[in-house]
XYZ file of C-alpha atoms in Angstrom:
781
model
C -47.570 20.332 5.484
C -51.263 21.404 5.092
C -54.122 19.183 3.885
C -57.358 20.827 2.682
C -59.576 18.120 4.144
C -62.568 18.178 6.484
C -60.519 16.551 9.210
C -57.237 17.482 10.826
C -55.395 16.066 13.809
C -51.658 16.829 13.465
C -50.362 14.605 10.607
C -52.925 11.903 11.432
C -56.348 13.351 12.314
C -55.447 16.063 9.826
C -56.430 13.279 7.440
C -59.986 12.750 8.686
C -61.252 15.739 10.760
C -63.151 18.295 8.657
C -61.751 21.745 8.024
C -65.155 23.063 9.117
C -64.583 21.750 12.649
C -60.846 22.524 12.785
C -61.356 24.728 15.845
C -63.385 22.087 17.683
C -61.942 19.737 20.261
C -60.409 16.618 18.694
C -62.338 14.264 20.934
C -65.668 15.711 19.724
C -65.170 14.374 16.178
C -67.474 11.475 15.209
C -65.336 9.404 12.828
C -68.195 7.020 11.990
C -70.296 9.807 10.472
C -67.592 11.146 8.117
C -68.305 10.604 4.388
C -66.386 7.784 2.682
C -64.961 10.318 0.197
C -63.203 12.071 3.087
C -61.784 8.762 4.291
C -60.357 8.128 0.783
C -58.802 11.592 0.757
C -57.285 10.850 4.147
C -55.756 7.602 2.813
C -54.215 9.388 -0.174
C -52.796 12.118 2.059
C -51.236 9.460 4.314
C -49.623 7.763 1.277
C -48.256 11.088 -0.006
C -46.760 11.818 3.415
C -45.224 8.318 3.637
C -47.174 7.476 6.849
C -48.457 4.052 7.777
C -51.777 3.677 9.633
C -49.845 2.907 12.833
C -47.699 6.064 12.448
C -50.827 8.196 11.985
C -52.486 6.585 15.015
C -49.471 7.329 17.256
C -49.483 10.986 16.214
C -53.262 11.180 16.845
C -52.829 9.859 20.399
C -50.286 12.632 21.081
C -52.941 15.223 20.149
C -55.678 13.789 22.357
C -57.536 11.346 20.103
C -59.278 8.511 21.907
C -58.655 4.842 21.265
C -62.239 4.498 20.014
C -61.708 7.230 17.418
C -58.518 5.542 16.216
C -60.238 2.152 16.036
C -63.159 3.696 14.068
C -60.757 5.331 11.634
C -58.893 2.046 11.002
C -62.233 0.295 10.528
C -63.365 2.889 7.958
C -60.114 2.397 6.023
C -60.719 -1.380 6.030
C -64.244 -0.893 4.694
C -62.932 1.192 1.837
C -60.363 -1.439 0.892
C -63.006 -4.207 0.998
C -65.404 -2.233 -1.168
C -62.678 -1.447 -3.658
C -61.550 -5.047 -3.786
C -65.027 -6.416 -4.340
C -65.757 -3.907 -7.041
C -62.715 -4.885 -9.037
C -62.942 -8.649 -8.535
C -62.955 -10.563 -11.848
C -63.000 -14.239 -12.776
C -59.502 -15.402 -13.665
C -58.536 -17.360 -16.735
C -58.087 -21.069 -15.856
C -54.421 -21.048 -16.903
C -53.627 -17.864 -14.992
C -55.543 -19.101 -11.970
C -53.647 -22.388 -11.966
C -50.292 -20.660 -12.516
C -50.885 -18.218 -9.664
C -51.984 -21.051 -7.394
C -48.864 -23.057 -8.138
C -46.170 -20.372 -8.327
C -45.750 -19.889 -4.587
C -45.769 -23.632 -3.895
C -43.320 -24.192 -6.749
C -40.799 -21.829 -5.146
C -41.076 -23.684 -1.833
C -40.752 -27.067 -3.534
C -37.868 -25.819 -5.648
C -35.885 -24.750 -2.558
C -36.595 -28.136 -0.922
C -35.599 -29.974 -4.085
C -32.452 -27.887 -4.436
C -31.444 -28.787 -0.873
C -31.797 -32.452 -1.783
C -29.998 -32.048 -5.114
C -27.085 -30.241 -3.480
C -26.278 -33.438 -1.592
C -27.262 -35.970 -4.256
C -26.616 -34.139 -7.531
C -29.222 -32.715 -9.922
C -31.810 -35.185 -11.227
C -31.749 -35.238 -15.007
C -34.961 -33.647 -16.290
C -35.724 -31.544 -13.208
C -34.794 -28.338 -15.046
C -37.650 -28.976 -17.495
C -40.275 -27.923 -14.965
C -38.182 -25.382 -12.989
C -36.839 -23.257 -15.839
C -38.638 -19.938 -16.317
C -37.201 -19.636 -19.807
C -38.870 -22.899 -20.838
C -42.656 -22.879 -20.406
C -45.397 -25.386 -21.130
C -48.354 -23.079 -20.584
C -51.324 -24.470 -22.574
C -52.175 -22.424 -25.647
C -55.798 -21.358 -26.142
C -55.141 -19.363 -29.316
C -54.737 -22.244 -31.751
C -56.737 -23.353 -34.780
C -59.368 -25.893 -33.795
C -58.314 -29.295 -35.151
C -60.931 -31.132 -37.236
C -60.802 -34.133 -34.882
C -61.438 -32.009 -31.775
C -64.183 -33.684 -29.706
C -67.012 -31.327 -28.767
C -67.959 -31.371 -25.110
C -70.363 -29.749 -22.666
C -69.451 -26.091 -22.089
C -67.824 -25.487 -25.491
C -68.909 -22.365 -27.345
C -69.930 -22.605 -31.028
C -69.825 -19.494 -33.269
C -72.086 -19.547 -36.357
C -71.713 -16.735 -38.922
C -74.272 -16.434 -41.787
C -73.816 -14.045 -44.721
C -75.114 -13.518 -48.247
C -78.851 -12.980 -48.936
C -79.443 -13.622 -45.255
C -77.215 -12.441 -42.437
C -77.066 -13.580 -38.863
C -74.580 -14.451 -36.097
C -75.035 -16.945 -33.247
C -72.993 -17.632 -30.116
C -74.155 -21.003 -28.844
C -72.969 -23.054 -25.853
C -73.220 -26.828 -25.576
C -75.657 -27.425 -22.722
C -75.657 -30.242 -20.208
C -77.694 -32.356 -22.619
C -74.909 -32.109 -25.211
C -76.992 -29.828 -27.460
C -76.867 -26.335 -28.900
C -80.110 -24.407 -29.407
C -80.185 -22.643 -32.829
C -82.927 -20.003 -33.014
C -85.745 -21.001 -35.403
C -84.012 -24.354 -35.897
C -84.097 -26.046 -32.530
C -81.664 -28.319 -30.693
C -78.729 -29.959 -32.411
C -76.945 -32.727 -30.488
C -73.181 -32.430 -31.069
C -71.527 -33.530 -27.777
C -69.056 -36.339 -28.435
C -68.823 -35.450 -32.136
C -65.668 -34.208 -33.728
C -65.587 -30.601 -34.814
C -65.786 -31.675 -38.460
C -68.870 -33.823 -37.770
C -70.533 -31.089 -35.730
C -69.922 -28.545 -38.487
C -71.757 -30.761 -41.028
C -74.703 -31.296 -38.660
C -75.108 -27.581 -37.990
C -74.964 -26.516 -41.665
C -77.341 -29.334 -42.603
C -79.893 -28.101 -40.051
C -79.473 -24.479 -41.182
C -80.518 -25.366 -44.739
C -83.991 -26.121 -43.379
C -84.629 -22.429 -42.818
C -82.189 -20.979 -45.368
C -83.295 -22.597 -48.634
C -80.778 -20.714 -50.801
C -77.911 -22.181 -48.756
C -78.222 -25.521 -50.585
C -77.834 -26.356 -54.233
C -75.073 -25.879 -56.752
C -75.387 -22.093 -56.724
C -76.030 -21.053 -53.108
C -76.787 -17.412 -52.234
C -76.460 -17.725 -48.474
C -73.385 -19.053 -46.740
C -72.538 -20.239 -43.239
C -69.298 -20.744 -41.326
C -68.920 -22.607 -38.040
C -66.065 -21.829 -35.615
C -65.149 -22.727 -32.082
C -65.480 -19.904 -29.571
C -64.399 -20.136 -25.968
C -63.313 -23.675 -25.211
C -64.456 -25.458 -22.120
C -62.218 -26.125 -19.145
C -61.270 -29.506 -17.808
C -60.206 -30.650 -14.382
C -57.135 -32.840 -13.966
C -55.840 -34.419 -10.764
C -52.101 -34.721 -10.130
C -51.203 -37.105 -7.327
C -48.241 -39.054 -6.082
C -44.710 -37.633 -5.962
C -45.689 -34.237 -7.410
C -44.127 -30.935 -6.390
C -47.584 -29.402 -5.792
C -50.268 -32.118 -5.960
C -53.906 -31.144 -6.402
C -56.782 -30.591 -8.827
C -56.054 -28.191 -11.692
C -58.497 -26.459 -13.999
C -57.017 -26.345 -17.497
C -58.145 -25.492 -21.023
C -59.379 -28.429 -23.012
C -56.268 -28.110 -25.227
C -53.931 -28.840 -22.312
C -51.425 -31.699 -22.588
C -49.614 -33.857 -20.062
C -46.605 -31.537 -20.037
C -48.931 -28.571 -19.369
C -50.241 -30.268 -16.271
C -46.773 -31.316 -15.095
C -45.374 -27.831 -15.630
C -48.182 -26.146 -13.702
C -47.754 -28.566 -10.793
C -43.949 -28.195 -10.702
C -43.290 -31.669 -12.105
C -41.993 -34.650 -10.124
C -40.584 -33.869 -6.688
C -37.146 -34.937 -5.489
C -38.103 -38.630 -5.351
C -40.658 -38.692 -8.177
C -40.220 -40.713 -11.365
C -39.634 -39.067 -14.732
C -40.027 -42.295 -16.682
C -43.076 -44.050 -15.241
C -45.772 -41.350 -15.137
C -49.223 -42.933 -15.464
C -52.262 -41.311 -17.111
C -55.379 -42.860 -15.549
C -58.537 -42.365 -17.619
C -61.894 -43.996 -16.880
C -60.348 -45.890 -13.961
C -57.727 -47.533 -16.184
C -54.090 -46.783 -16.971
C -54.491 -45.130 -20.342
C -50.777 -44.471 -21.005
C -47.399 -44.506 -19.269
C -45.299 -41.415 -19.988
C -41.493 -41.474 -20.294
C -40.193 -37.882 -20.258
C -36.694 -39.058 -21.283
C -38.043 -39.664 -24.803
C -38.585 -35.926 -25.093
C -35.389 -34.932 -23.261
C -33.013 -37.296 -25.049
C -34.623 -37.842 -28.465
C -36.852 -34.733 -28.765
C -39.790 -37.097 -29.292
C -43.069 -35.258 -28.406
C -45.285 -38.334 -28.863
C -45.596 -38.759 -25.087
C -47.139 -35.294 -24.720
C -50.764 -36.388 -25.264
C -53.911 -34.257 -24.797
C -55.589 -34.492 -21.418
C -59.277 -35.139 -20.888
C -61.643 -34.103 -18.164
C -61.126 -36.000 -14.895
C -57.816 -37.513 -16.032
C -55.472 -38.487 -13.211
C -51.727 -37.969 -13.572
C -50.015 -40.276 -11.107
C -46.253 -39.923 -10.470
C -44.815 -42.861 -8.518
C -41.459 -42.817 -6.741
C -38.418 -43.514 -8.893
C -37.258 -47.099 -8.480
C -33.709 -46.954 -9.883
C -31.445 -43.928 -9.889
C -27.774 -43.927 -10.808
C -25.229 -41.108 -10.377
C -22.805 -40.170 -13.162
C -19.534 -38.299 -12.467
C -16.392 -37.634 -14.449
C -15.708 -37.401 -18.152
C -19.315 -37.461 -19.373
C -21.067 -34.623 -21.179
C -23.727 -34.545 -18.459
C -23.128 -35.302 -14.792
C -25.877 -35.875 -12.261
C -28.590 -38.358 -11.268
C -30.341 -40.414 -13.955
C -33.366 -42.691 -13.713
C -33.168 -46.097 -15.362
C -35.676 -48.760 -16.242
C -35.122 -52.407 -15.369
C -34.037 -53.513 -18.846
C -31.606 -50.616 -19.467
C -27.850 -51.144 -19.351
C -24.756 -49.006 -18.733
C -24.627 -48.024 -22.418
C -28.162 -46.584 -22.131
C -27.090 -44.550 -19.111
C -24.088 -43.157 -20.994
C -26.430 -42.210 -23.865
C -28.655 -40.304 -21.411
C -25.504 -38.574 -20.099
C -24.704 -37.333 -23.624
C -21.854 -39.768 -24.139
C -18.194 -39.553 -23.174
C -16.202 -36.335 -23.452
C -13.217 -36.112 -25.764
C -10.879 -36.486 -22.741
C -12.415 -39.681 -21.318
C -10.393 -42.868 -20.838
C -12.565 -45.352 -22.727
C -10.714 -48.456 -21.637
C -11.999 -48.248 -18.077
C -15.358 -47.090 -16.745
C -15.829 -47.783 -13.046
C -19.032 -48.747 -11.215
C -19.119 -47.968 -7.477
C -21.837 -50.025 -5.769
C -23.082 -49.908 -2.194
C -23.477 -53.275 -0.482
C -24.357 -54.313 3.054
C -20.660 -54.858 3.697
C -19.465 -51.551 2.179
C -18.516 -50.488 -1.351
C -17.562 -52.504 -4.412
C -15.709 -51.266 -7.483
C -16.125 -52.833 -10.908
C -13.953 -51.933 -13.915
C -15.944 -52.113 -17.142
C -14.158 -52.136 -20.487
C -15.660 -50.367 -23.466
C -16.889 -53.561 -25.142
C -18.925 -54.564 -22.050
C -20.936 -51.330 -21.657
C -23.991 -52.720 -23.467
C -24.166 -55.840 -21.254
C -23.482 -54.307 -17.828
C -26.605 -53.996 -15.674
C -26.844 -51.387 -12.948
C -28.549 -51.222 -9.577
C -30.237 -48.449 -7.662
C -27.659 -46.187 -5.960
C -24.747 -47.086 -8.272
C -22.225 -44.382 -9.136
C -20.509 -44.381 -12.532
C -17.105 -42.725 -12.899
C -14.758 -42.165 -15.796
C -11.329 -40.523 -15.578
C -9.386 -38.338 -17.994
C -6.767 -39.780 -20.270
C -3.222 -39.002 -19.114
C -1.155 -36.162 -20.544
C 1.692 -38.509 -21.459
C 2.724 -38.798 -25.108
C 3.325 -42.178 -26.626
C 5.497 -41.036 -29.536
C 7.005 -37.614 -28.913
C 10.495 -36.130 -29.147
C 11.307 -32.454 -28.673
C 14.048 -30.285 -30.157
C 14.776 -26.713 -29.097
C 17.426 -24.080 -29.745
C 19.326 -23.269 -32.929
C 17.117 -25.033 -35.484
C 14.718 -23.359 -37.885
C 11.589 -25.084 -36.584
C 11.951 -26.050 -32.908
C 9.105 -27.955 -31.260
C 7.571 -31.401 -30.801
C 7.863 -34.138 -33.431
C 6.579 -37.653 -33.988
C 8.919 -40.359 -32.790
C 9.133 -43.648 -34.615
C 11.214 -46.706 -33.700
C 14.661 -46.475 -35.333
C 14.572 -42.655 -35.575
C 18.032 -41.050 -35.205
C 19.210 -37.576 -34.214
C 20.202 -36.318 -37.655
C 16.782 -37.309 -39.026
C 15.087 -35.210 -36.329
C 17.336 -32.190 -37.037
C 16.441 -32.387 -40.731
C 12.721 -32.583 -39.820
C 13.265 -29.311 -37.968
C 14.577 -27.756 -41.248
C 18.228 -28.160 -40.175
C 20.467 -25.962 -38.030
C 20.531 -22.177 -38.056
C 23.847 -20.540 -39.067
C 24.610 -19.509 -35.473
C 24.361 -23.080 -34.137
C 27.212 -24.058 -31.789
C 28.785 -27.104 -33.437
C 30.987 -28.500 -30.704
C 28.310 -29.733 -28.320
C 24.612 -30.492 -27.920
C 22.715 -32.342 -25.187
C 19.947 -34.960 -25.185
C 17.953 -35.194 -21.940
C 16.596 -38.738 -21.684
C 14.169 -40.272 -19.167
C 15.191 -43.367 -17.245
C 12.621 -46.028 -16.309
C 12.301 -44.482 -12.815
C 11.684 -41.043 -14.411
C 15.102 -39.691 -13.458
C 17.018 -38.208 -16.400
C 20.320 -38.858 -18.105
C 22.294 -36.281 -20.120
C 23.708 -37.523 -23.438
C 26.214 -35.118 -25.041
C 26.955 -35.150 -28.767
C 29.105 -33.285 -31.296
C 26.743 -31.352 -33.577
C 29.233 -31.130 -36.467
C 29.921 -34.853 -36.410
C 26.193 -35.678 -36.393
C 25.462 -33.367 -39.344
C 28.422 -34.646 -41.391
C 27.470 -38.285 -40.776
C 30.571 -39.171 -38.764
C 28.367 -40.282 -35.883
C 24.661 -40.454 -35.007
C 22.469 -41.334 -32.004
C 19.345 -43.480 -31.924
C 16.502 -41.531 -30.271
C 14.040 -42.779 -27.689
C 10.532 -41.512 -27.030
C 10.329 -38.348 -24.887
C 13.974 -37.419 -25.690
C 14.577 -33.651 -25.455
C 17.350 -32.324 -27.723
C 18.981 -28.932 -27.138
C 21.253 -27.219 -29.703
C 22.480 -23.806 -28.563
C 23.510 -20.746 -30.527
C 27.136 -19.761 -30.071
C 25.856 -16.297 -29.059
C 24.323 -17.878 -25.958
C 27.641 -19.363 -24.855
C 29.723 -16.211 -24.522
C 29.438 -12.631 -23.393
C 28.369 -10.458 -26.293
C 31.280 -8.121 -27.161
C 30.719 -4.370 -27.175
C 32.722 -1.155 -27.397
C 31.932 1.989 -25.414
C 32.394 5.594 -26.545
C 32.223 8.392 -23.964
C 33.190 12.046 -23.725
C 32.945 14.646 -26.476
C 30.757 12.731 -28.950
C 27.187 13.501 -29.924
C 25.672 10.131 -28.882
C 27.833 8.456 -26.240
C 27.031 4.854 -25.244
C 27.774 1.184 -25.876
C 27.762 -0.372 -29.334
C 28.014 -3.949 -30.604
C 31.539 -4.972 -31.532
C 32.168 -6.503 -34.946
C 35.236 -7.933 -36.612
C 37.391 -5.227 -38.291
C 35.604 -2.466 -36.319
C 37.966 0.555 -36.332
C 38.243 3.653 -34.174
C 36.703 5.739 -36.955
C 33.771 3.307 -37.145
C 33.126 3.636 -33.395
C 33.200 7.453 -33.549
C 30.799 7.252 -36.486
C 28.412 5.036 -34.481
C 28.572 7.588 -31.650
C 27.413 10.383 -33.983
C 30.781 12.070 -34.519
C 32.783 14.530 -32.428
C 31.443 17.625 -30.696
C 32.928 21.070 -31.404
C 34.829 20.933 -28.106
C 36.504 17.556 -28.741
C 40.306 17.314 -28.702
C 40.960 14.877 -31.552
C 44.684 14.814 -30.764
C 44.091 13.101 -27.408
C 41.717 10.108 -27.662
C 42.203 7.498 -24.971
C 41.377 3.790 -25.447
C 41.169 1.563 -22.346
C 41.648 -2.107 -23.282
C 41.215 -5.266 -21.219
C 44.114 -7.534 -20.448
C 44.598 -10.599 -22.639
C 43.674 -14.073 -21.343
C 47.350 -14.788 -20.684
C 47.823 -11.512 -18.803
C 44.707 -12.136 -16.721
C 46.006 -15.550 -15.691
C 49.107 -13.995 -14.038
C 48.923 -11.977 -10.822
C 50.113 -8.364 -11.320
C 49.242 -4.748 -10.531
C 48.241 -4.002 -14.117
C 44.472 -3.581 -14.527
C 44.234 -2.654 -18.205
C 46.108 -1.043 -21.094
C 45.787 2.666 -21.970
C 46.358 3.676 -25.609
C 46.364 7.326 -26.729
C 45.515 7.952 -30.380
C 45.537 11.073 -32.582
C 42.158 11.086 -34.348
C 41.190 12.918 -37.531
C 37.966 14.927 -37.299
C 36.609 14.282 -40.792
C 36.155 10.469 -40.447
C 37.443 9.927 -43.976
C 38.020 6.315 -44.981
C 41.695 5.484 -45.418
C 42.991 7.707 -42.611
C 44.780 6.534 -39.475
C 41.389 5.990 -37.851
C 40.822 2.982 -40.064
C 44.209 1.525 -39.235
C 43.412 1.308 -35.531
C 41.216 -1.766 -35.084
C 39.242 -2.126 -31.919
C 39.049 -5.228 -29.772
C 36.044 -6.427 -27.795
C 35.173 -4.318 -24.744
C 37.458 -1.401 -25.677
C 36.388 1.838 -23.975
C 37.021 5.051 -25.931
C 37.220 8.425 -24.150
C 37.280 11.615 -26.217
C 38.600 14.518 -24.117
C 37.570 18.128 -24.317
C 40.110 20.578 -25.781
C 41.980 22.295 -22.914
C 41.009 25.820 -23.864
C 37.596 25.124 -25.331
C 34.915 27.374 -23.973
C 31.479 28.154 -25.097
C 30.760 31.876 -25.363
C 30.437 33.180 -21.785
C 28.784 36.446 -20.873
C 27.764 38.663 -17.957
C 24.878 41.109 -17.588
C 25.007 44.615 -16.152
C 21.855 46.654 -15.526
C 20.933 49.920 -13.892
C 22.882 53.174 -13.821
C 25.649 52.605 -16.397
C 25.973 54.314 -19.746
C 25.586 51.113 -21.823
C 23.635 48.510 -19.853
C 23.367 45.021 -21.337
C 25.130 41.688 -21.872
C 28.911 41.542 -22.397
C 31.087 38.595 -23.474
C 33.968 37.531 -21.253
C 37.197 37.737 -23.162
C 39.559 36.379 -20.503
C 39.379 34.473 -17.275
C 40.818 37.494 -15.420
C 38.169 40.011 -16.368
C 36.998 41.961 -13.262
C 33.997 44.045 -12.198
C 35.908 47.271 -12.859
C 36.637 46.066 -16.408
C 32.937 45.482 -17.000
C 32.047 48.973 -15.671
C 34.592 50.425 -18.077
C 33.192 48.400 -21.010
C 29.708 49.683 -20.110
C 30.866 53.335 -20.364
C 31.117 53.987 -16.623
C 28.512 55.001 -14.055
C 25.853 57.631 -14.681
C 25.576 60.685 -12.377
C 22.495 59.132 -10.750
C 24.275 55.856 -9.913
C 24.226 54.764 -6.262
C 27.452 52.780 -6.061
C 26.909 51.782 -2.424
C 23.738 49.881 -3.468
C 25.337 47.832 -6.257
C 24.710 44.073 -6.050
C 26.128 40.943 -7.709
C 24.044 37.803 -8.338
C 25.943 34.578 -9.118
C 24.949 30.971 -9.776
C 27.467 28.199 -9.007
C 27.194 24.408 -8.906
C 28.474 24.305 -5.357
C 26.337 27.022 -3.754
C 23.540 27.485 -6.271
C 22.112 30.970 -6.630
C 23.608 33.560 -4.250
C 23.666 37.325 -3.745
C 27.132 38.823 -3.139
C 27.586 42.156 -1.373
C 30.151 44.238 -3.267
C 31.681 47.614 -2.427
C 31.544 49.255 -5.851
C 32.875 52.541 -4.539
C 36.059 50.849 -3.313
C 36.272 48.772 -6.521
C 36.208 51.890 -8.691
C 38.713 53.618 -6.399
C 41.145 50.655 -6.353
C 40.712 48.589 -9.545
C 42.326 45.147 -9.305
C 42.065 44.997 -5.518
C 40.646 42.035 -3.635
C 37.239 43.707 -3.610
C 37.322 43.809 -7.433
C 36.108 40.236 -8.045
C 36.802 38.180 -11.174
C 33.673 37.693 -13.256
C 32.032 34.292 -13.890
C 29.754 33.219 -16.707
C 26.166 34.287 -15.981
C 26.986 36.973 -13.378
C 24.405 39.774 -13.069
C 25.402 43.185 -11.707
C 22.787 45.813 -10.895
C 23.590 49.419 -10.016
C 20.504 51.271 -8.684
C 19.713 54.965 -8.615
C 20.445 56.983 -5.490
C 18.088 55.891 -2.708
C 16.463 58.582 -0.528
C 14.651 56.501 2.092
C 15.338 54.147 4.994
C 12.973 51.335 5.964
C 12.292 50.402 9.609
C 10.765 46.974 10.270
C 10.343 44.427 13.028
C 9.331 45.005 16.638
C 8.814 48.797 16.552
C 5.719 50.864 17.255
C 5.133 52.069 13.679
C 7.201 50.254 11.043
C 7.458 52.270 7.808
C 9.964 54.030 5.534
C 11.268 57.546 6.219
C 13.542 60.015 4.414
C 17.251 59.397 4.796
C 19.194 61.893 6.902
C 22.957 61.934 6.676
C 24.982 60.952 9.732
C 22.115 59.347 11.713
C 22.331 55.937 13.344
C 19.755 53.158 13.677
C 18.419 54.373 17.068
C 17.478 57.691 15.515
C 15.314 56.041 12.889
C 13.767 53.671 15.471
C 12.737 56.676 17.544
C 11.251 58.222 14.396
C 9.011 55.109 14.056
C 7.686 55.419 17.640
C 10.365 53.475 19.494
C 10.755 49.850 20.469
C 7.894 47.488 21.271
C 7.850 45.770 24.647
C 9.031 42.507 23.080
C 11.865 44.105 21.070
C 15.273 42.467 21.282
C 17.197 45.729 21.346
C 20.689 44.239 21.523
C 20.034 42.313 18.275
C 19.042 45.366 16.240
C 20.937 45.463 12.933
C 21.101 47.395 9.661
C 20.993 45.804 6.219
C 22.593 48.072 3.601
C 21.435 48.420 0.022
C 24.161 46.120 -1.320
C 23.110 43.309 1.056
C 25.816 43.681 3.722
C 24.878 44.217 7.377
C 26.045 46.064 10.482
C 25.018 44.999 14.011
C 24.493 46.847 17.284
C 27.465 46.649 19.651
C 26.964 46.492 23.409
C 29.704 46.787 26.007
C 28.972 49.488 28.566
C 27.132 51.801 26.228
C 25.001 50.392 23.374
C 26.332 51.618 20.011
C 23.923 51.513 17.063
C 25.346 51.362 13.512
C 25.202 54.356 11.201
C 22.559 54.150 8.458
C 23.179 54.697 4.749
C 20.661 55.532 1.993
C 18.477 52.572 0.987
C 19.212 50.699 4.204
C 16.727 48.709 6.286
C 16.743 48.878 10.105
C 15.518 45.574 11.540
C 14.490 45.037 15.189
C 13.879 41.331 15.975
C 11.533 40.056 18.715
C 12.644 38.436 21.928
C 12.164 34.621 21.940
C 9.110 33.477 23.908
C 9.764 31.942 27.323
C 7.394 29.467 28.908
C 8.305 27.576 32.074
C 6.804 24.307 33.310
C 4.413 25.962 35.798
C 2.854 28.230 33.183
C 2.369 25.265 30.818
C 0.640 23.330 33.556
C -1.726 26.190 34.394
C -2.555 26.653 30.707
C -3.545 22.979 30.476
C -5.671 23.250 33.653
C -7.383 26.392 32.332
C -8.180 24.621 29.060
C -9.782 21.670 30.899
C -11.785 23.996 33.162
C -13.055 25.918 30.140
C -14.200 22.667 28.451
C -16.019 21.583 31.633
C -17.762 24.947 31.870
C -19.020 24.691 28.312
C -20.302 21.147 28.924
C -22.183 22.179 32.103
C -23.746 25.160 30.342
C -24.940 22.907 27.509
C -26.549 20.399 29.909
C -28.344 23.183 31.801
C -29.625 24.681 28.563
C -30.978 21.320 27.348
C -32.641 20.599 30.717
C -34.620 23.792 30.396
């Protein structure tokens, strides 16, 4: 980074050594004589570079700067800051000055108060002077009230217009007067604004004659300008006690807010305003907090003292009240007053018992106060008031669930019977189980007793049961009391699955629900598996179920035999496939045949030779030895089968002439003129086929074996996919190669004994150590 300044010492003295003396020795620079403008430029450059003064000083020392030069530079920076600060210093507004003075102390006091409140609970009213969203800053931009009392330091604005024009800005001097040019002094201190206005206009008429009379030609208006400030002292248990300068329009709440209000032991209800050495008024903030009564918020006067004594009686409230916390009480206030301050009881409170916990010298006392005694119960300092929730128990509830139209909770009345409750629930649903219902009833010790009843008899009036409170009645649906019957249809139907059984459900209905028969279904052989009867299941035997075979019509017409066969619950219907049903099956032949393409299989015994004949035979260019068959089966998946087409065409129907399967693909290539050599040879590539040559001949043509060649494992893969391997006994015999073949020479497997592995590991460690040593040597240089 480069700085075009008159001073430069790497990153630091680059900020205050002149460019003109860049070539000079750093220690020859006289920092004291540098212009202040250069020092300011140096400061800006340091800020742009993100350097502190200490960082710049450290860099300067590295480049030879003396301690005296560094000290002089820091001193010059300090001078610049002082000059700048003094040039911009302005007189603060009294409110802003007081707020700034208090803000830091308020934060400290707030943390101390919070620590106390965390253990004792929040004091009601403390949020009023610690809430930034609720301010009591005194307003100076308000219309001057007519009863405002003029005082020393107030500014009076007089505007004159009409035949004569003039404007005056007059201040009330220490004698309580304003001096009006050409008029003289007018004493207005202690007068109300309305009285002062009359005095001023009356004196102006002495020099402006046309201002008086019934038809004046000159007019005057008197306004208040800048209002004077007053000083107020806040003492006692105040968050930040002291003397505050406030506008003359400030009120008691303004002063309390600026001082942070009462501290953690200060009173909110006995704040004294001392004026002229007497208690002028006692302020109770609860009137504002509880009743929104602002009458306590009186205007302050100069030299007023706001004294906050310690709270004498505080009581804690916990439980089912709308406000919980600490509340301050006066001597004549009772428990009912405290509950009013707490916002009253919540909707869940137990009004019959409010408890008072009181500390005594011997320990704690508990007093139970009934609701009617709240207004006559006195409290003491340190008492705790508690109120519990009402219980969740119902006094008059019965519950009915299950097969009724409107299940739920109902009002219980003495003498209520079961049938009456069922009718309140809009009676039973049609699926109600009539033979039994159950009433669960609580005993006195909260155990339960089951009371069974006959639903039919209750509804017909034969019998009835008298209900008790908290009885729970259950009437079940008959569907809940048995396994839901189904029938299952599988096999050659369009939508096999399980279906709900119904009375009179027939075989034709079940096939209809399953979407009907497929084209391959054998309707003459439909099997129904049926469960044993209850009697048969009760006897031990080897029979598991009954099998019924039915001849089914395909058209599902109503009135056929299908409708005569009625199904029973849990019957399982299996529709078999017709024995000789087949979808159209085909094979594909490509390559050198007269009519390549897809051919349908007519019989299961159709062979490869039959397909060649159907395709018009082989073309003259066909290479029968390279023919291949691709087949896909469920057992083996996709596979390539090596076939000997030349033998197949010579001996049709032989074992080599395979039966065709659906999806078979036969490819017959053109005559192949090359042989490919691959694997561990010197120059693997393809060369022209020569009749009668073996694999060794072609390997020699490719440059011979590599050193790692596994010669004994050399083999030949023919064009149809079959292979021939090298035979070794005394003399190694290589297989003969056909057109389109591939000669493959595999590599020998790698051998690695224990010693070589160990030396490889040692060599690796030695190499790592060598690199580490070389790095250390390089860094040391």
